Coordinates of C-alpha atoms and ligand atoms in Angstrom, one line a residue:
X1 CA 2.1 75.4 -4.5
X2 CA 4.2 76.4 -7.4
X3 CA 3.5 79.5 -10.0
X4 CA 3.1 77.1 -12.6
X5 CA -0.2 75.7 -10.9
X6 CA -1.4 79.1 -11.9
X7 CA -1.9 78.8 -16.1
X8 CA 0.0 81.6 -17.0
X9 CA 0.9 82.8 -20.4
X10 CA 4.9 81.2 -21.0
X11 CA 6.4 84.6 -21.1
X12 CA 5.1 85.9 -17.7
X13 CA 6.3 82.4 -16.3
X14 CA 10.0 82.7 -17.8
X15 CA 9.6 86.8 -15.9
X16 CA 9.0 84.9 -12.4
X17 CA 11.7 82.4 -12.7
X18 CA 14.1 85.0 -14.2
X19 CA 12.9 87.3 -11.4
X20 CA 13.7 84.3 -8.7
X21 CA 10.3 84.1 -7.4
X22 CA 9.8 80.5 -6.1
X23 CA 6.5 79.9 -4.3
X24 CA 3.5 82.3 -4.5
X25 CA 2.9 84.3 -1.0
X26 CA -0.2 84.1 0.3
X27 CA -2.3 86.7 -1.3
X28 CA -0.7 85.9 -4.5
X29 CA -2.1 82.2 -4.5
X30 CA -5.4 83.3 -3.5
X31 CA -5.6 86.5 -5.4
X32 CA -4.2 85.2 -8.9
X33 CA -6.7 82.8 -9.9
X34 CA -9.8 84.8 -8.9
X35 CA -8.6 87.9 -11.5
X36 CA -7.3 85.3 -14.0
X37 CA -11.1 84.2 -14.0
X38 CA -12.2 88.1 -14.6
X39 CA -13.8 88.7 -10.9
X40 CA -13.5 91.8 -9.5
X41 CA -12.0 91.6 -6.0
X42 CA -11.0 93.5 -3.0
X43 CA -7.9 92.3 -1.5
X44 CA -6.4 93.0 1.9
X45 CA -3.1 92.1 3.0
X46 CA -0.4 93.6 5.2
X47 CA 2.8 95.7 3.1
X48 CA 5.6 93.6 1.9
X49 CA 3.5 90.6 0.9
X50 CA 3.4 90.8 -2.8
X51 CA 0.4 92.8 -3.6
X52 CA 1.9 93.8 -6.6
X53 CA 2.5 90.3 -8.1
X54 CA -0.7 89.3 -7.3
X55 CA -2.4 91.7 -9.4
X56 CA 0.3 92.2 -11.9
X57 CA 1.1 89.0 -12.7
X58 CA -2.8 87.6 -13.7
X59 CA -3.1 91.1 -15.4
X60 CA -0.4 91.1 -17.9
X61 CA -1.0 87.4 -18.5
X62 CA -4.1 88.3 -20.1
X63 CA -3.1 92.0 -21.6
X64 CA -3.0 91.6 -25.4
X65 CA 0.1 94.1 -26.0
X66 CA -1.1 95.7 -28.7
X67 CA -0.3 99.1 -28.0
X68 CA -3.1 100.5 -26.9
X69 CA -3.9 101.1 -23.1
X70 CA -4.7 98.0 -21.4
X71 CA -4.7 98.5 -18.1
X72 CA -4.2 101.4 -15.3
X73 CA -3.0 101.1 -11.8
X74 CA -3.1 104.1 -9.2
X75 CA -1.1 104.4 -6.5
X76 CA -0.8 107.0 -3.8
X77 CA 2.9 108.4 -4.5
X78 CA 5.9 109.5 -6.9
X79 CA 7.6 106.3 -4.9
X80 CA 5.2 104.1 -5.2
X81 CA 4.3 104.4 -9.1
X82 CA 7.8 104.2 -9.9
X83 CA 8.1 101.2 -7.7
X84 CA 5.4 99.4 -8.8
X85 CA 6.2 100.5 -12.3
X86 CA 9.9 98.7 -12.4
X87 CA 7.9 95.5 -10.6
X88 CA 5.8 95.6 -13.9
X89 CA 8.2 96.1 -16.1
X90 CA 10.2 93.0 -15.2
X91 CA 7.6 90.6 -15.1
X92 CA 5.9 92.1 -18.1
X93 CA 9.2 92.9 -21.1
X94 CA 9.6 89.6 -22.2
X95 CA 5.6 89.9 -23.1
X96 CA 6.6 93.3 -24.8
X97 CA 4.4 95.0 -22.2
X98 CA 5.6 98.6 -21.8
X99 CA 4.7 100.9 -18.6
X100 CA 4.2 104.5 -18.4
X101 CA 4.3 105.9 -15.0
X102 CA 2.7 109.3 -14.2
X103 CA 2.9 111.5 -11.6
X104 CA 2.8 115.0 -10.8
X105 CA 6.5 117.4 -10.4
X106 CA 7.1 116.6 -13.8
X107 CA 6.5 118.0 -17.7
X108 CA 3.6 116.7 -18.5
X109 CA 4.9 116.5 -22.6
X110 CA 7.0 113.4 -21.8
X111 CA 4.8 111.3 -19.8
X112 CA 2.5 112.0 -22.6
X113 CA 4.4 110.4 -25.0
X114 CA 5.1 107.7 -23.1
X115 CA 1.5 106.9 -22.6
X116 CA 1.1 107.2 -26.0
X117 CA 3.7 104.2 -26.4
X118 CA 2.4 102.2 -23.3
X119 CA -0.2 99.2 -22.5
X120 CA 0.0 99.7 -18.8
X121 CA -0.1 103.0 -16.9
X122 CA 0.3 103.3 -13.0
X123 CA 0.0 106.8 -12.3
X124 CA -0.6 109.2 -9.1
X125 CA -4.4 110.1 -8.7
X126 CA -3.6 114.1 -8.8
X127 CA -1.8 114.1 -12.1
X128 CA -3.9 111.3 -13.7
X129 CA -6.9 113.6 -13.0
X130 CA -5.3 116.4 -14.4
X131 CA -4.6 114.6 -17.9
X132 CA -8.0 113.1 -18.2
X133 CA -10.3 116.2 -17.1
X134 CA -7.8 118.7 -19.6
X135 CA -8.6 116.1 -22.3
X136 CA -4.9 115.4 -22.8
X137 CA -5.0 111.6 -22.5
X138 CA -8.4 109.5 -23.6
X139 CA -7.8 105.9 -22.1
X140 CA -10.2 102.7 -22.2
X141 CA -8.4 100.4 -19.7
X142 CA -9.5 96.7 -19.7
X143 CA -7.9 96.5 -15.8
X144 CA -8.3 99.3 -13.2
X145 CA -6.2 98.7 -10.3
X146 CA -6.3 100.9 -6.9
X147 CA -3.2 99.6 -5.1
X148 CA -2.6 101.2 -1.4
X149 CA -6.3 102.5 -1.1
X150 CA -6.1 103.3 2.3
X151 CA -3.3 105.0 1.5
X152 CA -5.0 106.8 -0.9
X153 CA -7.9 107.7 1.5
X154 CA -5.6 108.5 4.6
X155 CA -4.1 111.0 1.9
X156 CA -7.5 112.9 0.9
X157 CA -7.4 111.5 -2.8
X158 CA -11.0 110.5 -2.5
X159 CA -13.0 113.0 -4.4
X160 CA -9.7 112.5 -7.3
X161 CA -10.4 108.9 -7.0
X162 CA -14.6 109.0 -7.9
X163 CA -13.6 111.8 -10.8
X164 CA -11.3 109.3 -11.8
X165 CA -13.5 106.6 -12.7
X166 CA -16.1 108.8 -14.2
X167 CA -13.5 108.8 -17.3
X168 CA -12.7 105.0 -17.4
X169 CA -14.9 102.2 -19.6
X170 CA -17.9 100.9 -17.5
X171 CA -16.9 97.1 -18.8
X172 CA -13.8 96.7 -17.2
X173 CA -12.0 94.2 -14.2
X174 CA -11.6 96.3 -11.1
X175 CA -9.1 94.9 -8.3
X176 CA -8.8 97.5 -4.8
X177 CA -5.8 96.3 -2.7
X178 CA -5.3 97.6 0.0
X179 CA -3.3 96.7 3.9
X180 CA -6.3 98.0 5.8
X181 CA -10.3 98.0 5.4
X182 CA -11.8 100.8 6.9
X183 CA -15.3 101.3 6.3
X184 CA -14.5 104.2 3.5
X185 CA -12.7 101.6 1.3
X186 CA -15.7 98.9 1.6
X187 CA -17.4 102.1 0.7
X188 CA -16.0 103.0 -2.2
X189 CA -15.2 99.4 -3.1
X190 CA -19.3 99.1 -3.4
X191 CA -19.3 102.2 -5.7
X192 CA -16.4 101.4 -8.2
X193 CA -16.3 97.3 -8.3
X194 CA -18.8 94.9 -9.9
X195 CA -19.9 91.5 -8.0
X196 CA -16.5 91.2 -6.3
X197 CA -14.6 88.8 -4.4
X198 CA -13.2 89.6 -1.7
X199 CA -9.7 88.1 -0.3
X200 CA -8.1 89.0 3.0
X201 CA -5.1 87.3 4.3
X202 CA -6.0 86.3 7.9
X203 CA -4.8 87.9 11.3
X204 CA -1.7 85.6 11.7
X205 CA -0.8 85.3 8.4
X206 CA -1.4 88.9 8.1
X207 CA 1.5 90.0 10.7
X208 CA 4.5 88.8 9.3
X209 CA 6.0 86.9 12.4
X210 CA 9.6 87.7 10.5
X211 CA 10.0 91.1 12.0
X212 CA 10.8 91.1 15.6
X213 CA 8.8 94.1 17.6
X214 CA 11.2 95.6 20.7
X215 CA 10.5 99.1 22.4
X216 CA 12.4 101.0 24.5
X217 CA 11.4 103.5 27.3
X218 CA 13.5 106.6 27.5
X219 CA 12.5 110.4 28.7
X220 CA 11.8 112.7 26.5
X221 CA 15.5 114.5 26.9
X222 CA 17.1 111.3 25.9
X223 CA 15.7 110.4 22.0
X224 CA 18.6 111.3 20.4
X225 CA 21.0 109.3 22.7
X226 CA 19.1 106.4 22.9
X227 CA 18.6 106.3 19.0
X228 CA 22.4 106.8 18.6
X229 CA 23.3 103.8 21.3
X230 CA 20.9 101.8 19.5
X231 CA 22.1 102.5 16.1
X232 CA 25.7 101.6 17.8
X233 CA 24.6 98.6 18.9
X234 CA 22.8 97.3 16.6
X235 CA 24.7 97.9 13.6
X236 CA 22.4 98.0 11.2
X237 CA 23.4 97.1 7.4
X238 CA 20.3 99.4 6.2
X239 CA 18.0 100.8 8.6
X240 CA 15.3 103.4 8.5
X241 CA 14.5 105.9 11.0
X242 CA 10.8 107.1 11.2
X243 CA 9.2 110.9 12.5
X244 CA 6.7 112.8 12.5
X245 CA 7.7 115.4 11.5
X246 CA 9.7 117.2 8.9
X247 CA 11.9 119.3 11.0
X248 CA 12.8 116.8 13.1
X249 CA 14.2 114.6 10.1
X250 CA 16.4 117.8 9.3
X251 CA 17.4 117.7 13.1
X252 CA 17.9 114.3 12.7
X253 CA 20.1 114.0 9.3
X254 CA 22.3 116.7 10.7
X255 CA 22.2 115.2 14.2
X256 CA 23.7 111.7 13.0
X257 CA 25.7 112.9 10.1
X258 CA 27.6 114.8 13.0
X259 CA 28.1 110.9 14.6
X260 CA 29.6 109.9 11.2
X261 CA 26.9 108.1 10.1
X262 CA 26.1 107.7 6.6
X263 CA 22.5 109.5 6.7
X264 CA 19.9 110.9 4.1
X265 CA 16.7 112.2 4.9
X266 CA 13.5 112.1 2.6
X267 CA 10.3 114.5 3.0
X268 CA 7.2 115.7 1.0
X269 CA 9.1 119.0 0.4
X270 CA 12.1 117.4 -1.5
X271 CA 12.7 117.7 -5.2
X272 CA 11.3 114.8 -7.3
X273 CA 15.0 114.4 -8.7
X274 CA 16.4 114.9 -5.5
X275 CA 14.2 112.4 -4.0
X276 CA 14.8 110.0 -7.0
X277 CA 18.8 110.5 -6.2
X278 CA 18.7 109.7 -2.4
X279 CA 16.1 106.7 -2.9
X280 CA 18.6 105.5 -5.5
X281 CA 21.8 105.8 -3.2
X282 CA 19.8 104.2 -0.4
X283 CA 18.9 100.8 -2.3
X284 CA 22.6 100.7 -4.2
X285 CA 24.1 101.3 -0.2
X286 CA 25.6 104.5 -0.7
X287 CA 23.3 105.5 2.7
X288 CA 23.3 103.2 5.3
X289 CA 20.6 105.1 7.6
X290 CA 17.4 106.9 5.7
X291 CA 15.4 109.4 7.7
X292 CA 11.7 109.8 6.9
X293 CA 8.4 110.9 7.6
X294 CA 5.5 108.9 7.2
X295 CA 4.4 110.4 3.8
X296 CA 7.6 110.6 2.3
X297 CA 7.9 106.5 2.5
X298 CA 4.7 105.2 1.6
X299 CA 5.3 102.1 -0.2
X300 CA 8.4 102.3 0.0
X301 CA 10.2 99.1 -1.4
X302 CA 13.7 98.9 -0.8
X303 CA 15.0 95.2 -0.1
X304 CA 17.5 94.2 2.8
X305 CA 16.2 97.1 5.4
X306 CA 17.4 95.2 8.7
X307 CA 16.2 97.2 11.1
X308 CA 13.1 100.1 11.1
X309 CA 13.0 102.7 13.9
X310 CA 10.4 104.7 15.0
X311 CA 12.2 107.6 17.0
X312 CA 8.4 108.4 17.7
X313 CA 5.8 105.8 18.0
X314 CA 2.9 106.6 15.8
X315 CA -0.4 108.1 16.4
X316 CA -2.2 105.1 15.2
X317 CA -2.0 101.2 14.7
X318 CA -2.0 101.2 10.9
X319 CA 0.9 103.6 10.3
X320 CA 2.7 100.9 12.4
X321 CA 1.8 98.4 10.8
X322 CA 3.5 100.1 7.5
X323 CA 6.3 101.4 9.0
X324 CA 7.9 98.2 10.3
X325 CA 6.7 96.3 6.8
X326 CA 9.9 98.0 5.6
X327 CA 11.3 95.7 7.0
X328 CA 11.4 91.8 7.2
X329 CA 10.3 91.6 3.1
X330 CA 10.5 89.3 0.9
X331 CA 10.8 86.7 3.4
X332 CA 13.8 88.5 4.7
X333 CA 13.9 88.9 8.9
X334 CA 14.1 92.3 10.0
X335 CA 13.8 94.2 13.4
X336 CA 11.5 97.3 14.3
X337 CA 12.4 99.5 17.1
X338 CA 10.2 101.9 19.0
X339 CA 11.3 104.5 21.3
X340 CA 8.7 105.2 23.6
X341 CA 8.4 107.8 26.5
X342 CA 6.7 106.5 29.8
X343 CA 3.5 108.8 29.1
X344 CA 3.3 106.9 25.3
X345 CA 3.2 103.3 26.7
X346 CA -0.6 103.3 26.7
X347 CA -0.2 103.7 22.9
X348 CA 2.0 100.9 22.6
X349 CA -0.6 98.4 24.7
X350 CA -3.4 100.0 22.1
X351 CA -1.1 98.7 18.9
X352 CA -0.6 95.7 20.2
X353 CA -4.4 94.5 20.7
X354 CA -5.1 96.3 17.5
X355 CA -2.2 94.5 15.5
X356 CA -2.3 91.4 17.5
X357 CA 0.7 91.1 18.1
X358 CA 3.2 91.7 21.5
X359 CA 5.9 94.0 21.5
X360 CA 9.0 93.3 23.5
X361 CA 10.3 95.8 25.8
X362 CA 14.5 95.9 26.8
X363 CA 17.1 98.1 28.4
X364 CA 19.3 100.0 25.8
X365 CA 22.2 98.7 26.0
X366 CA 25.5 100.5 28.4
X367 CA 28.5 101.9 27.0
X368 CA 30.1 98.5 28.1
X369 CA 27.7 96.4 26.1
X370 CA 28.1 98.4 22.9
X371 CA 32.3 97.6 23.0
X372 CA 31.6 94.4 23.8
X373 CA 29.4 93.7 20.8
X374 CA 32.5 95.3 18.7
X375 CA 35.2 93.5 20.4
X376 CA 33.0 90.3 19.0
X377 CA 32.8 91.1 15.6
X378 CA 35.8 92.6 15.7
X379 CA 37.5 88.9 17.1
X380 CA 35.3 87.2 14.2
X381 CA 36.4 90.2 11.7
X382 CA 40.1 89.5 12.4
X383 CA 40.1 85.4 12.4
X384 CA 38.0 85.4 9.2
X385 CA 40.6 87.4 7.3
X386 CA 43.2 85.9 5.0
X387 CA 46.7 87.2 5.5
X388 CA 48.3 89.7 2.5
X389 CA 51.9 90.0 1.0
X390 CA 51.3 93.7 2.0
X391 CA 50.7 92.6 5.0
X392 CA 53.4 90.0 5.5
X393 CA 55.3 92.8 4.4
X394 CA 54.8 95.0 7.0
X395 CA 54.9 93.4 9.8
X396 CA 58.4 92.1 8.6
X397 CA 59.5 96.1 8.2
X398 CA 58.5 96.5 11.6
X399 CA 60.3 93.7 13.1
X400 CA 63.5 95.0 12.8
X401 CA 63.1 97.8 15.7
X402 CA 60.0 95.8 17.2
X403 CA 59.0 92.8 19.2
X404 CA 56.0 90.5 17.5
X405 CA 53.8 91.0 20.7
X406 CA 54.0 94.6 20.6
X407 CA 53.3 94.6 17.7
X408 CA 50.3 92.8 17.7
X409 CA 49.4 95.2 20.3
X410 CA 50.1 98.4 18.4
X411 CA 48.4 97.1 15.8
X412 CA 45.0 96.1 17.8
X413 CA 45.5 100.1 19.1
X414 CA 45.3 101.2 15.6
X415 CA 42.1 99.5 14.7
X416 CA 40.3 100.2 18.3
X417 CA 41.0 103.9 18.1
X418 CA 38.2 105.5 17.1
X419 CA 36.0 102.3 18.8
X420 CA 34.6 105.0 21.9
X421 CA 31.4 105.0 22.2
X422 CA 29.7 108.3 23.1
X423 CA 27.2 108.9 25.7
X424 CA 26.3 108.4 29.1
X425 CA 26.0 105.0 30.3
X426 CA 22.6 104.4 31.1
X427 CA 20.2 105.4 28.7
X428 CA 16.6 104.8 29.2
X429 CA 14.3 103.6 32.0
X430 CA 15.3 100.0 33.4
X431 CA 12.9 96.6 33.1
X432 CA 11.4 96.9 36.6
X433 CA 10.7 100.4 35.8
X434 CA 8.8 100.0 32.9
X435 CA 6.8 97.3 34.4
X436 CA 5.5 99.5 37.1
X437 CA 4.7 102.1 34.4
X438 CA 2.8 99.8 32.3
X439 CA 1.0 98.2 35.5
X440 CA 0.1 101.9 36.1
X441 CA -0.9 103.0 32.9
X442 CA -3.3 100.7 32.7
X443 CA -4.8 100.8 36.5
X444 CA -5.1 104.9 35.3
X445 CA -6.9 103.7 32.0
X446 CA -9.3 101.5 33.8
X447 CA -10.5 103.4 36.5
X448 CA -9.7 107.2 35.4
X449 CA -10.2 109.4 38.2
X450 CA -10.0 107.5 41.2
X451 CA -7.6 107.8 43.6
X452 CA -5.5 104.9 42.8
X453 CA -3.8 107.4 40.0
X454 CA -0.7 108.2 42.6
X455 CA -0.9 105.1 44.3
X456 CA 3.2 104.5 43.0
X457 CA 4.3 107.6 43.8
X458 CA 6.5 109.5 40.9
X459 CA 8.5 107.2 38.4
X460 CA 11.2 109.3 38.9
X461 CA 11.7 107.7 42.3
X462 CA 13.1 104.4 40.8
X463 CA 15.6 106.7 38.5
X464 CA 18.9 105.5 40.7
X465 CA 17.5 102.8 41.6
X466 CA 17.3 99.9 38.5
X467 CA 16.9 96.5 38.0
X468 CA 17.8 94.3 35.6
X469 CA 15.1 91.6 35.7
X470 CA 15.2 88.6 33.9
X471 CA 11.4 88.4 32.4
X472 CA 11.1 90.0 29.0
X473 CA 15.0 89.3 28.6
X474 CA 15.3 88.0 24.9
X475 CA 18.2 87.8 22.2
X476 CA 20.9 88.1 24.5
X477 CA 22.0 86.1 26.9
X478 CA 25.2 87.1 29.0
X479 CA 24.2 90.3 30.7
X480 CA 24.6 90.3 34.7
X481 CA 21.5 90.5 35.7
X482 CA 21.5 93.1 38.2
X483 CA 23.6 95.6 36.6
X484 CA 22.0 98.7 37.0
X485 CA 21.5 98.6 41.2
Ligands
ADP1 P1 3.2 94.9 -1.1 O1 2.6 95.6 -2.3 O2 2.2 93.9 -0.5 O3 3.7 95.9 -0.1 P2 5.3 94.2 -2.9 O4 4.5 93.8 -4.1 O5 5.9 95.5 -3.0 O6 4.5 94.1 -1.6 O7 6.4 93.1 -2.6 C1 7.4 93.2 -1.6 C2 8.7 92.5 -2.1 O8 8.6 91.1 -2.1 C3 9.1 92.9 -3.5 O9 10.5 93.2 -3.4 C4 8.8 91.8 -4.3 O10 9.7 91.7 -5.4 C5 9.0 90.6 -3.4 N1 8.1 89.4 -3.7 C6 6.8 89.5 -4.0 N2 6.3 88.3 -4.2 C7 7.3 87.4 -4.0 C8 7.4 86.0 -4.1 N3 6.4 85.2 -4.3 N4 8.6 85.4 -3.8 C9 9.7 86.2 -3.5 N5 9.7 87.6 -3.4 C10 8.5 88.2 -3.6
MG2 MG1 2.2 97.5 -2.8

């Protein structure tokens, strides 16, 4: 299926190609023609599919542009209306459709005057209350969009939300997204939509299979070590690193800044231009490693995020699934890792029946593994590189007091010396270990309160005592198999 199958107006067509969009995703092929044919719907799909263009794109293929308000679209936060506001603004310009994008932190006297200049405006539920109740903005929206409900809910912005729609036109097209559908949304869906069709993108489809799932099982003590190995490891070109809490990502930021990574951290309590600035120097690569609490990324969309961390796991199944949908978008493969510690494996069988899908567990890797992994790259690094005059140069300079091997040799000393990778070598329970944990967890979960509780003894007992198994061994293939006995 192409986007030309779709009958939209020329100029939203020449926004898609120019934007590089080839084939509709899944929600966008069943979502587009339902709006384009004035239903109201209620869509679900998972983060990352394209929730945006399905709504946007039908929408501003019908908007008029004639300078009044067409349409509205609320969003849970700052982020997310300025993200979904530059996602509009692309596919809509060369229709001369212009966005205002409202939200609260700000004057109020400039957003007004953009609204005043406007056909769409995606806006924050607090502020967009604030304009209409004060009588500062009067709006008749043809389109009402609620993008992220859940979101929206989750974040208390009900009552907002109701008061909201008191002020809008009753004949109007009204389109809920949202990656969840708790019973509150069909709720409010029944209150605030008209007749509507309802599309959801099916379990499988749903979990975007691009994102491979791995956990690891350390103790409490050794979070920060095992996040730092990781992060050594793995290399990631652009990774995010979810807590819970704000303190931590202060602990954190300073924590791997102190490693010499480049690190920012984003939180609720951050100035809006602050906030702005570090989202900014993330997406342009100036910050390889963002820090974050849930709140602070909601919706975040920042392309190319390889790898997504949870230094915690999270209290439940749907802030999972969000988290990790930074990574692995737009068709892009990406990797989510979860530190767990063995009392919070329970939690991680729970997310996997909820989000269907099975979570890998591995050893993190030794000190050994790490330099190996460099030496690797390192080999490819140096045979992929095309010899300089400068370079020629130098090595000619040096030949006059020094033999060619040595210095070849001084040479690979130079570039390996600050290659040491810190921390103890085993990080992290082993493979055997974990199984026994998990077999355990869920004997205690089944019959809680019988005796068969101690039945393994303490875990502690397999502490010096580690195998490397070879079930659950996936993406790498050379590792001795018993290293850790
Ligand atoms: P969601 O709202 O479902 O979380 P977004 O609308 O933010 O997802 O889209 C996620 C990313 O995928 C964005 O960078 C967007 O530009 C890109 N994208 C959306 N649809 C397509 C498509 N059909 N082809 C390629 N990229 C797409
Ligand atoms: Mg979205």
């Amino acid at each position: 299926m192409k986007f030309s199958d779709f009958n939209l107006k020329d100029t939203i067509q020449a926004a898609i190609i120019e934007a590089g969009f080839t084939e509709p995703s899944p929600i966008q092929r069943d979502a587009i023609p339902l709006v384009l044919k004035g239903h109201d719907m209620v869509a679900q799909a998972q983060t990352g599919t394209g929730k945006t263009a399905a709504f946007g794109l039908p929408i501003m293929s019908m908007m008029k542009a004639n300078g009044n308000i067409e349409s509205l679209v609320i969003v849970p936060t700052r982020e997310l209306a300025i993200q979904v506001s530059d996602e509009l603004f692309r596919f809509g310009k060369l229709s001369g459709i212009k966005t205002a994008t409202v939200y609260g932190g700000t004057p109020y006297g400039k957003q007004i005057e953009r609204i005043r200049q406007a056909s769409i405006v995606v806006a924050t539920p607090g502020r967009l209350q604030d304009l209409l109740m004060s009588g500062k903005i009067k709006i008749t929206p043809r389109f009402v969009v609620l993008d992220e409900a859940d979101e929206m809910l989750d974040m208390g912005f009900l009552d907002e939300i109701k008061k909201i729609f008191t002020y809008l036109p009753k004949e109007r097209q009204t389109l809920l997204f949202s990656a969840t559908m708790p019973n509150a949304i069909r709720k409010l869906a029944e209150q605030i939509l008209k007749n509507p069709k309802t599309v959801s993108i099916t379990k499988s489809e749903k979990t975007n299979t691009k994102i491979t799932q791995l956990y690891y099982v350390v103790q409490e003590r050794e979070r920060d070590d095992a996040l730092v190995r990781l992060i050594d490891y793995k290399n990631p070109k652009k990774c995010i690193i979810f807590c819970r809490m704000k303190k931590e990502v202060d602990r954190l930021v300073a924590h791997l800044t102190a490693q010499g990574f480049k690190v920012s951290g984003l939180h609720g309590d951050m100035e809006q231009k602050q906030r702005e600035i570090t989202i900014r120097a993330f997406k342009q690569g100036g910050i390889d490693i963002f820090i974050a609490t849930d709140v602070a990324s909601r919706g975040l969309d920042v392309n190319d995020v390889t790898h997504v961390f949870n230094y915690h796991i999270p209290f439940d199944s749907e802030s999972y699934v969000h988290r990790i949908g930074r990574t692995g978008r737009g068709g892009k493969s990406g990797e989510a890792i979860t530190l767990v510690s063995p009392n919070e494996l329970r939690t991680i069988k729970r997310i996997e029946k909820d989000v269907g899908t099975k979570m890998i567990t591995q050893v993190i890797p030794t000190r050994m593994e790490v330099q190996n992994n460099r030496k690797d790259a390192l080999i490819h690094k140096i045979t992929q590189t095309k010899i300089t005059d400068k370079a020629v140069e130098l090595v000619k300079t040096l030949q006059h007091d020094i033999d060619i091997v040595t210095i070849a040799h001084l040479l690979a000393a130079v570039i390996q010396s600050e290659d040491s990778v810190k921390g103890k070598d085993n990080i992290g329970l082993g493979l055997e270990e974990i199984e026994l944990l998990i077999e355990r967890a869920m004997q205690n979960h089944k019959n809680s309160g019988s005796g068969r509780n101690h039945r393994r003894g303490s875990g502690g007992r397999y502490r010096n005592n580690r195998f490397g198994g070879n079930h659950h061994r996936h993406h790498r293939g050379n590792r001795s198999k018993n290293r850790r006995i």
